[in-house]
Amino acid sequence: MRILQKNHIVPSEITSHALYTRRREFLRLSAGIAIAGFLPEAQARLGPGKASVFSTTEAPTSLKNVTSYNNFYEFGTNKEDPAEYAHTLRVKPWTVSIEGLVKKPKTMGMEEILKLAPLEERIYRLRCVEGWSMVIPWLGFPLVSLLKQVEPLGSAKYVEFITAVQPDTMPGIRRGVLDWPYTEGLRLDEALHPLTIMAAGLYGDVLPNQNGAPLRLVVPWKYGFKSGKSIVKIRLTDSQPRTTWMKSAPSEYGFYSNVNPTVDHPRWSQATERRIGEFFKRKTLPFNGYADQVAQLYTGLDLRKYF
Ligand SMILES: Nc1nc2c(c(=O)[nH]1)N[C@H]1C(S)=C(S)[C@@H](COP(=O)(O)O)O[C@H]1N2
Ligand SMILES: [Mo]
């Protein structure tokens, strides 16, 4: 318990039996990597040969910032709201249904999902459309491992992600704000890309509620809002899904939303960003620095038109 207390910032969580049980189960299922994750330094944590080829070597943002500066509008629109209110989110039991243009639609429990593939640490940059960024050590597995389970049909071209609606635990649902549930979408080839992961943890431990427990999408070359939190349903479709942010402001948020310093948001520049915890701004990189891995997905596509 001493270790858990040292790594955990929300004191109320420590006494929560449900969370304690969930964390123990999670650590059991994700054994090796999660134990290693308790060491303080990111590099020490990875050890020789353990670093994912996909991980950045940049210094991770502090656990405190990763878990207290969040966007999760279901819990309010201020950055501090998710850390303050998301402890009420019910994350157990949790199931994810995968349906639509698939041969074998399936509803899977979290325990079953965590057994599909070993959890890997992926240290990814996350760039919010608002102009800030973080580096987060996720624990996750490639989304393809989950999609394989249902055998997508040849007609499937897109993947829609639908997130949880719990009106009694989520004050933002009652207030309106966005068209709920929060949904996102990817082209099937983007969803199958090895950089695209489902995260179940961060910093070597179970995912804090404010970061999208128990399972969230992470697509590191796109603006942060594409990475939906607390996913309950995945639907394969033949037409491009309309996402929550496209419905809310179609001229500001397109379907692709690839990080692009040369295409400004209509109300502000996207050329630079502030890394949370740093003072000076950094230049924003095309595809958030993942161009070598993903630029070929968009060959021939006009990225100004398809923003
Ligand atoms: N369900 C849901 N998912 C969401 C959001 C949200 O409001 N609701 N916000 C998005 C935005 S704008 C960002 S930048 C990231 C933030 O993830 P983090 O708080 O874990 O850093 O989550 C994304 N996923
Ligand atoms: Mo964001």
Short mmCIF file of C-alpha atoms and ligand atoms in Angstrom, two decimals:
data_model
loop_
_atom_site.label_atom_id
_atom_site.label_comp_id
_atom_site.label_asym_id
_atom_site.label_seq_id
_atom_site.Cartn_x
_atom_site.Cartn_y
_atom_site.Cartn_z
CA MET A 1 0.00 0.00 0.00
CA ARG A 2 2.85 2.39 0.66
CA ILE A 3 3.73 2.30 -3.02
CA LEU A 4 0.18 3.00 -4.09
CA GLN A 5 -0.07 5.93 -1.71
CA LYS A 6 3.14 7.44 -2.98
CA ASN A 7 1.93 7.26 -6.57
CA HIS A 8 -1.57 8.40 -6.01
CA ILE A 9 -2.72 11.92 -5.69
CA VAL A 10 -6.40 11.69 -4.85
CA PRO A 11 -6.58 10.68 -1.16
CA SER A 12 -10.25 9.73 -1.37
CA GLU A 13 -9.34 7.07 -3.93
CA ILE A 14 -6.98 5.29 -1.55
CA THR A 15 -9.80 4.46 0.83
CA SER A 16 -12.17 3.40 -1.92
CA HIS A 17 -12.48 -0.35 -1.73
CA ALA A 18 -13.85 -0.65 -5.26
CA LEU A 19 -10.88 1.16 -6.70
CA TYR A 20 -8.41 -0.78 -4.59
CA THR A 21 -9.89 -4.04 -5.86
CA ARG A 22 -9.90 -2.83 -9.44
CA ARG A 23 -6.27 -1.75 -9.21
CA ARG A 24 -5.23 -5.13 -7.80
CA GLU A 25 -7.01 -6.99 -10.57
CA PHE A 26 -5.50 -4.69 -13.14
CA LEU A 27 -2.00 -5.17 -11.78
CA ARG A 28 -2.49 -8.91 -11.82
CA LEU A 29 -3.67 -8.88 -15.44
CA SER A 30 -0.97 -6.54 -16.63
CA ALA A 31 1.71 -7.92 -14.29
CA GLY A 32 5.25 -7.22 -15.57
CA ILE A 33 4.98 -3.78 -17.01
CA ALA A 34 2.78 -2.35 -14.28
CA ILE A 35 5.16 -3.36 -11.49
CA ALA A 36 8.05 -1.80 -13.38
CA GLY A 37 5.91 1.32 -13.65
CA PHE A 38 6.23 2.06 -9.96
CA LEU A 39 9.82 3.21 -10.35
CA PRO A 40 10.00 7.00 -10.37
CA GLU A 41 12.01 7.88 -13.48
CA ALA A 42 10.55 7.21 -16.89
CA GLN A 43 13.82 6.00 -18.36
CA ALA A 44 14.65 3.78 -15.37
CA ARG A 45 11.13 2.44 -15.67
CA LEU A 46 11.65 1.32 -19.22
CA GLY A 47 15.02 -0.29 -18.64
CA PRO A 48 17.25 -1.50 -21.48
CA GLY A 49 15.39 -3.01 -24.40
CA LYS A 50 11.96 -2.37 -22.94
CA ALA A 51 11.22 0.92 -24.66
CA SER A 52 8.51 0.65 -27.27
CA VAL A 53 9.82 1.76 -30.65
CA PHE A 54 6.79 4.02 -30.70
CA SER A 55 7.63 5.86 -27.48
CA THR A 56 9.11 9.34 -27.40
CA THR A 57 12.23 9.86 -25.29
CA GLU A 58 10.95 13.29 -24.22
CA ALA A 59 10.37 13.74 -20.49
CA PRO A 60 6.86 12.75 -19.41
CA THR A 61 4.60 15.43 -17.97
CA SER A 62 4.24 15.01 -14.20
CA LEU A 63 1.59 12.59 -12.94
CA LYS A 64 0.06 15.50 -11.07
CA ASN A 65 -0.41 17.54 -14.26
CA VAL A 66 -1.55 14.52 -16.28
CA THR A 67 -4.29 13.83 -13.74
CA SER A 68 -5.35 17.34 -12.73
CA TYR A 69 -5.40 19.29 -16.02
CA ASN A 70 -7.98 17.48 -18.13
CA ASN A 71 -10.68 17.83 -20.72
CA PHE A 72 -13.65 15.57 -19.97
CA TYR A 73 -16.69 17.75 -20.62
CA GLU A 74 -19.07 15.19 -19.14
CA PHE A 75 -17.63 16.37 -15.79
CA GLY A 76 -17.49 20.09 -16.57
CA THR A 77 -15.62 22.41 -18.88
CA ASN A 78 -12.90 23.65 -16.49
CA LYS A 79 -9.55 21.86 -16.54
CA GLU A 80 -9.86 21.08 -12.80
CA ASP A 81 -13.41 19.68 -13.03
CA PRO A 82 -12.62 16.09 -14.10
CA ALA A 83 -10.15 15.58 -11.22
CA GLU A 84 -12.70 16.98 -8.81
CA TYR A 85 -15.85 15.22 -10.03
CA ALA A 86 -14.93 12.10 -12.03
CA HIS A 87 -14.41 9.95 -8.91
CA THR A 88 -18.16 9.22 -9.10
CA LEU A 89 -17.90 7.57 -12.55
CA ARG A 90 -18.97 3.93 -12.29
CA VAL A 91 -16.28 1.90 -14.05
CA LYS A 92 -17.23 -1.56 -12.91
CA PRO A 93 -18.76 -3.61 -14.34
CA TRP A 94 -17.77 -2.25 -17.76
CA THR A 95 -18.46 -3.67 -21.19
CA VAL A 96 -17.57 -2.58 -24.69
CA SER A 97 -19.83 -3.60 -27.59
CA ILE A 98 -18.35 -3.85 -31.06
CA GLU A 99 -20.96 -3.87 -33.80
CA GLY A 100 -21.91 -2.66 -37.27
CA LEU A 101 -20.15 -3.96 -40.37
CA VAL A 102 -18.50 -6.95 -38.70
CA LYS A 103 -18.86 -10.68 -39.07
CA LYS A 104 -19.05 -11.38 -35.32
CA PRO A 105 -20.52 -8.54 -33.25
CA LYS A 106 -19.43 -8.90 -29.66
CA THR A 107 -19.87 -7.42 -26.21
CA MET A 108 -16.80 -7.86 -24.06
CA GLY A 109 -16.18 -7.23 -20.39
CA MET A 110 -13.11 -5.30 -19.26
CA GLU A 111 -11.50 -8.43 -17.80
CA GLU A 112 -11.80 -10.20 -21.14
CA ILE A 113 -10.47 -7.15 -23.00
CA LEU A 114 -7.40 -6.92 -20.74
CA LYS A 115 -6.55 -10.52 -21.59
CA LEU A 116 -6.55 -9.94 -25.36
CA ALA A 117 -3.05 -8.53 -25.58
CA PRO A 118 -0.24 -7.68 -23.17
CA LEU A 119 -0.31 -4.07 -22.00
CA GLU A 120 2.64 -2.11 -23.32
CA GLU A 121 3.95 1.21 -22.17
CA ARG A 122 3.68 3.87 -24.88
CA ILE A 123 5.03 7.30 -24.08
CA TYR A 124 3.12 9.56 -26.46
CA ARG A 125 2.80 13.28 -27.02
CA LEU A 126 -0.77 14.54 -26.69
CA ARG A 127 -1.52 17.88 -28.42
CA CYS A 128 -4.81 19.54 -27.54
CA VAL A 129 -6.45 21.72 -30.19
CA GLU A 130 -6.48 24.47 -27.56
CA GLY A 131 -2.70 24.87 -27.88
CA TRP A 132 -1.22 22.91 -24.98
CA SER A 133 0.49 19.55 -24.96
CA MET A 134 1.66 16.80 -22.62
CA VAL A 135 3.79 13.66 -22.76
CA ILE A 136 1.94 10.74 -21.21
CA PRO A 137 3.21 7.23 -20.40
CA TRP A 138 0.15 5.18 -21.33
CA LEU A 139 -0.39 1.51 -20.72
CA GLY A 140 -2.33 0.07 -23.59
CA PHE A 141 -2.59 -2.28 -26.51
CA PRO A 142 -3.07 -1.73 -30.24
CA LEU A 143 -6.72 -1.14 -31.17
CA VAL A 144 -6.28 -3.73 -33.92
CA SER A 145 -6.21 -6.49 -31.25
CA LEU A 146 -9.74 -5.54 -30.27
CA LEU A 147 -11.04 -5.07 -33.84
CA LYS A 148 -9.67 -8.48 -34.90
CA GLN A 149 -12.07 -10.10 -32.45
CA VAL A 150 -15.13 -9.12 -34.48
CA GLU A 151 -13.77 -9.67 -38.02
CA PRO A 152 -14.58 -6.41 -39.85
CA LEU A 153 -16.35 -6.88 -43.21
CA GLY A 154 -14.83 -5.68 -46.47
CA SER A 155 -17.49 -2.96 -46.61
CA ALA A 156 -16.30 -1.37 -43.32
CA LYS A 157 -14.47 1.89 -44.04
CA TYR A 158 -14.75 3.85 -40.78
CA VAL A 159 -14.81 3.22 -37.05
CA GLU A 160 -17.06 5.18 -34.71
CA PHE A 161 -16.29 5.40 -30.99
CA ILE A 162 -19.15 5.99 -28.57
CA THR A 163 -18.44 6.94 -24.98
CA ALA A 164 -20.32 6.50 -21.71
CA VAL A 165 -23.34 8.53 -20.63
CA GLN A 166 -24.07 8.35 -16.89
CA PRO A 167 -26.45 11.26 -16.21
CA ASP A 168 -26.33 10.69 -12.46
CA THR A 169 -22.53 10.79 -12.22
CA MET A 170 -21.80 13.29 -15.00
CA PRO A 171 -22.94 16.85 -14.29
CA GLY A 172 -22.06 17.92 -17.86
CA ILE A 173 -24.72 15.61 -19.34
CA ARG A 174 -27.48 17.41 -17.43
CA ARG A 175 -26.11 20.81 -18.49
CA GLY A 176 -26.09 20.08 -22.22
CA VAL A 177 -22.83 21.68 -23.46
CA LEU A 178 -22.29 19.05 -26.19
CA ASP A 179 -24.47 16.55 -28.01
CA TRP A 180 -24.05 13.41 -25.88
CA PRO A 181 -22.81 10.77 -26.04
CA TYR A 182 -19.39 12.13 -26.96
CA THR A 183 -18.48 10.31 -30.15
CA GLU A 184 -15.41 10.23 -32.34
CA GLY A 185 -14.36 8.50 -35.51
CA LEU A 186 -11.42 7.28 -37.53
CA ARG A 187 -10.93 5.90 -40.99
CA LEU A 188 -10.43 2.13 -40.74
CA ASP A 189 -6.79 2.36 -41.85
CA GLU A 190 -6.12 4.97 -39.13
CA ALA A 191 -7.80 2.72 -36.56
CA LEU A 192 -5.64 -0.24 -37.64
CA HIS A 193 -2.39 1.77 -37.54
CA PRO A 194 0.04 0.39 -34.93
CA LEU A 195 0.29 3.79 -33.19
CA THR A 196 -3.44 3.72 -32.40
CA ILE A 197 -3.99 2.22 -28.99
CA MET A 198 -6.63 1.58 -26.40
CA ALA A 199 -5.25 2.73 -23.05
CA ALA A 200 -6.25 1.09 -19.79
CA GLY A 201 -3.62 2.72 -17.62
CA LEU A 202 -1.01 5.42 -17.28
CA TYR A 203 2.16 5.80 -15.22
CA GLY A 204 2.14 2.06 -14.57
CA ASP A 205 -1.22 2.01 -12.88
CA VAL A 206 -4.92 1.73 -13.65
CA LEU A 207 -6.34 4.67 -15.64
CA PRO A 208 -7.61 7.44 -13.34
CA ASN A 209 -11.27 8.23 -13.96
CA GLN A 210 -10.48 11.76 -15.15
CA ASN A 211 -8.29 10.33 -17.92
CA GLY A 212 -11.08 8.14 -19.30
CA ALA A 213 -11.30 5.00 -17.16
CA PRO A 214 -11.52 2.18 -17.68
CA LEU A 215 -10.69 2.25 -21.40
CA ARG A 216 -9.97 5.14 -23.76
CA LEU A 217 -8.69 5.63 -27.24
CA VAL A 218 -5.30 7.28 -27.89
CA VAL A 219 -4.42 8.52 -31.40
CA PRO A 220 -1.20 10.49 -30.93
CA TRP A 221 -0.95 12.24 -34.32
CA LYS A 222 -4.39 13.85 -34.03
CA TYR A 223 -5.66 16.62 -31.76
CA GLY A 224 -6.50 15.35 -28.27
CA PHE A 225 -10.25 15.46 -28.74
CA LYS A 226 -10.08 12.50 -31.16
CA SER A 227 -8.98 10.31 -28.24
CA GLY A 228 -12.37 9.51 -26.71
CA LYS A 229 -12.59 8.61 -23.02
CA SER A 230 -14.56 5.88 -21.27
CA ILE A 231 -15.56 4.05 -24.45
CA VAL A 232 -18.61 1.74 -24.35
CA LYS A 233 -19.28 1.05 -28.00
CA ILE A 234 -17.33 0.75 -31.24
CA ARG A 235 -19.21 0.68 -34.53
CA LEU A 236 -17.82 -0.11 -37.96
CA THR A 237 -19.51 1.82 -40.76
CA ASP A 238 -19.30 2.42 -44.49
CA SER A 239 -19.83 6.17 -44.27
CA GLN A 240 -17.89 8.80 -42.36
CA PRO A 241 -19.36 9.20 -38.86
CA ARG A 242 -20.34 12.68 -37.72
CA THR A 243 -18.44 13.37 -34.55
CA THR A 244 -19.52 15.42 -31.53
CA TRP A 245 -17.14 18.28 -32.33
CA MET A 246 -18.16 18.36 -36.00
CA LYS A 247 -21.79 18.74 -34.89
CA SER A 248 -20.86 21.41 -32.37
CA ALA A 249 -18.76 23.60 -34.75
CA PRO A 250 -18.28 22.15 -38.25
CA SER A 251 -16.11 25.04 -39.46
CA GLU A 252 -13.70 24.60 -36.53
CA TYR A 253 -13.38 20.84 -36.18
CA GLY A 254 -13.08 18.52 -39.13
CA PHE A 255 -13.22 14.74 -39.25
CA TYR A 256 -9.47 14.28 -39.69
CA SER A 257 -8.11 16.73 -37.12
CA ASN A 258 -4.53 15.71 -37.78
CA VAL A 259 -2.16 17.94 -35.82
CA ASN A 260 -1.08 20.49 -38.43
CA PRO A 261 0.90 23.66 -37.64
CA THR A 262 0.12 25.06 -41.12
CA VAL A 263 -3.66 24.86 -40.81
CA ASP A 264 -4.88 27.27 -38.15
CA HIS A 265 -8.02 26.87 -36.14
CA PRO A 266 -10.35 29.67 -37.40
CA ARG A 267 -9.93 31.51 -34.09
CA TRP A 268 -6.26 30.88 -33.24
CA SER A 269 -2.93 29.75 -34.65
CA GLN A 270 -1.83 26.13 -34.39
CA ALA A 271 1.86 26.90 -35.10
CA THR A 272 3.05 26.59 -31.50
CA GLU A 273 2.08 24.90 -28.27
CA ARG A 274 2.79 25.12 -24.56
CA ARG A 275 3.96 21.89 -22.99
CA ILE A 276 2.24 21.72 -19.61
CA GLY A 277 4.88 22.32 -16.94
CA GLU A 278 7.11 24.37 -19.28
CA PHE A 279 7.31 28.13 -19.72
CA PHE A 280 8.47 28.68 -23.30
CA LYS A 281 6.37 27.65 -26.24
CA ARG A 282 7.45 24.93 -28.62
CA LYS A 283 6.87 24.64 -32.34
CA THR A 284 4.05 22.27 -33.17
CA LEU A 285 5.21 19.48 -35.46
CA PRO A 286 3.24 18.10 -38.43
CA PHE A 287 1.25 15.09 -37.27
CA ASN A 288 2.42 15.94 -33.75
CA GLY A 289 5.89 14.58 -34.61
CA TYR A 290 4.61 11.24 -35.95
CA ALA A 291 4.84 12.17 -39.66
CA ASP A 292 7.38 9.43 -40.45
CA GLN A 293 4.91 6.82 -39.27
CA VAL A 294 1.59 8.24 -40.51
CA ALA A 295 2.05 10.79 -43.31
CA GLN A 296 1.70 8.06 -45.96
CA LEU A 297 -1.90 7.47 -44.84
CA TYR A 298 -2.76 10.84 -46.38
CA THR A 299 -0.87 10.77 -49.67
CA GLY A 300 -2.82 12.80 -52.21
CA LEU A 301 -5.27 14.19 -49.63
CA ASP A 302 -5.53 18.00 -49.43
CA LEU A 303 -4.97 18.52 -45.70
CA ARG A 304 -6.34 22.09 -45.84
CA LYS A 305 -9.65 20.85 -47.19
CA TYR A 306 -9.71 17.69 -45.07
CA PHE A 307 -8.69 19.36 -41.81
N1 LIG B 1 -15.62 11.37 -23.50
C1 LIG B 1 -14.75 12.39 -23.68
N2 LIG B 1 -13.54 12.12 -24.20
C2 LIG B 1 -12.65 13.13 -24.38
C3 LIG B 1 -12.99 14.46 -24.06
C4 LIG B 1 -14.28 14.71 -23.51
O1 LIG B 1 -14.66 15.85 -23.19
N3 LIG B 1 -15.12 13.64 -23.32
N4 LIG B 1 -12.06 15.47 -24.27
C5 LIG B 1 -11.02 15.22 -25.29
C6 LIG B 1 -9.97 16.24 -25.31
S1 LIG B 1 -10.39 17.77 -25.93
C7 LIG B 1 -8.67 15.98 -24.95
S2 LIG B 1 -7.43 17.14 -25.18
C8 LIG B 1 -8.31 14.68 -24.32
C9 LIG B 1 -7.64 14.94 -22.98
O2 LIG B 1 -7.18 13.76 -22.39
P1 LIG B 1 -6.48 13.80 -20.95
O3 LIG B 1 -7.37 14.62 -20.05
O4 LIG B 1 -6.37 12.38 -20.52
O5 LIG B 1 -5.15 14.46 -21.14
O6 LIG B 1 -9.43 13.84 -24.10
C10 LIG B 1 -10.39 13.83 -25.16
N5 LIG B 1 -11.41 12.83 -24.90
MO MO B 2 -8.42 18.85 -26.52
#
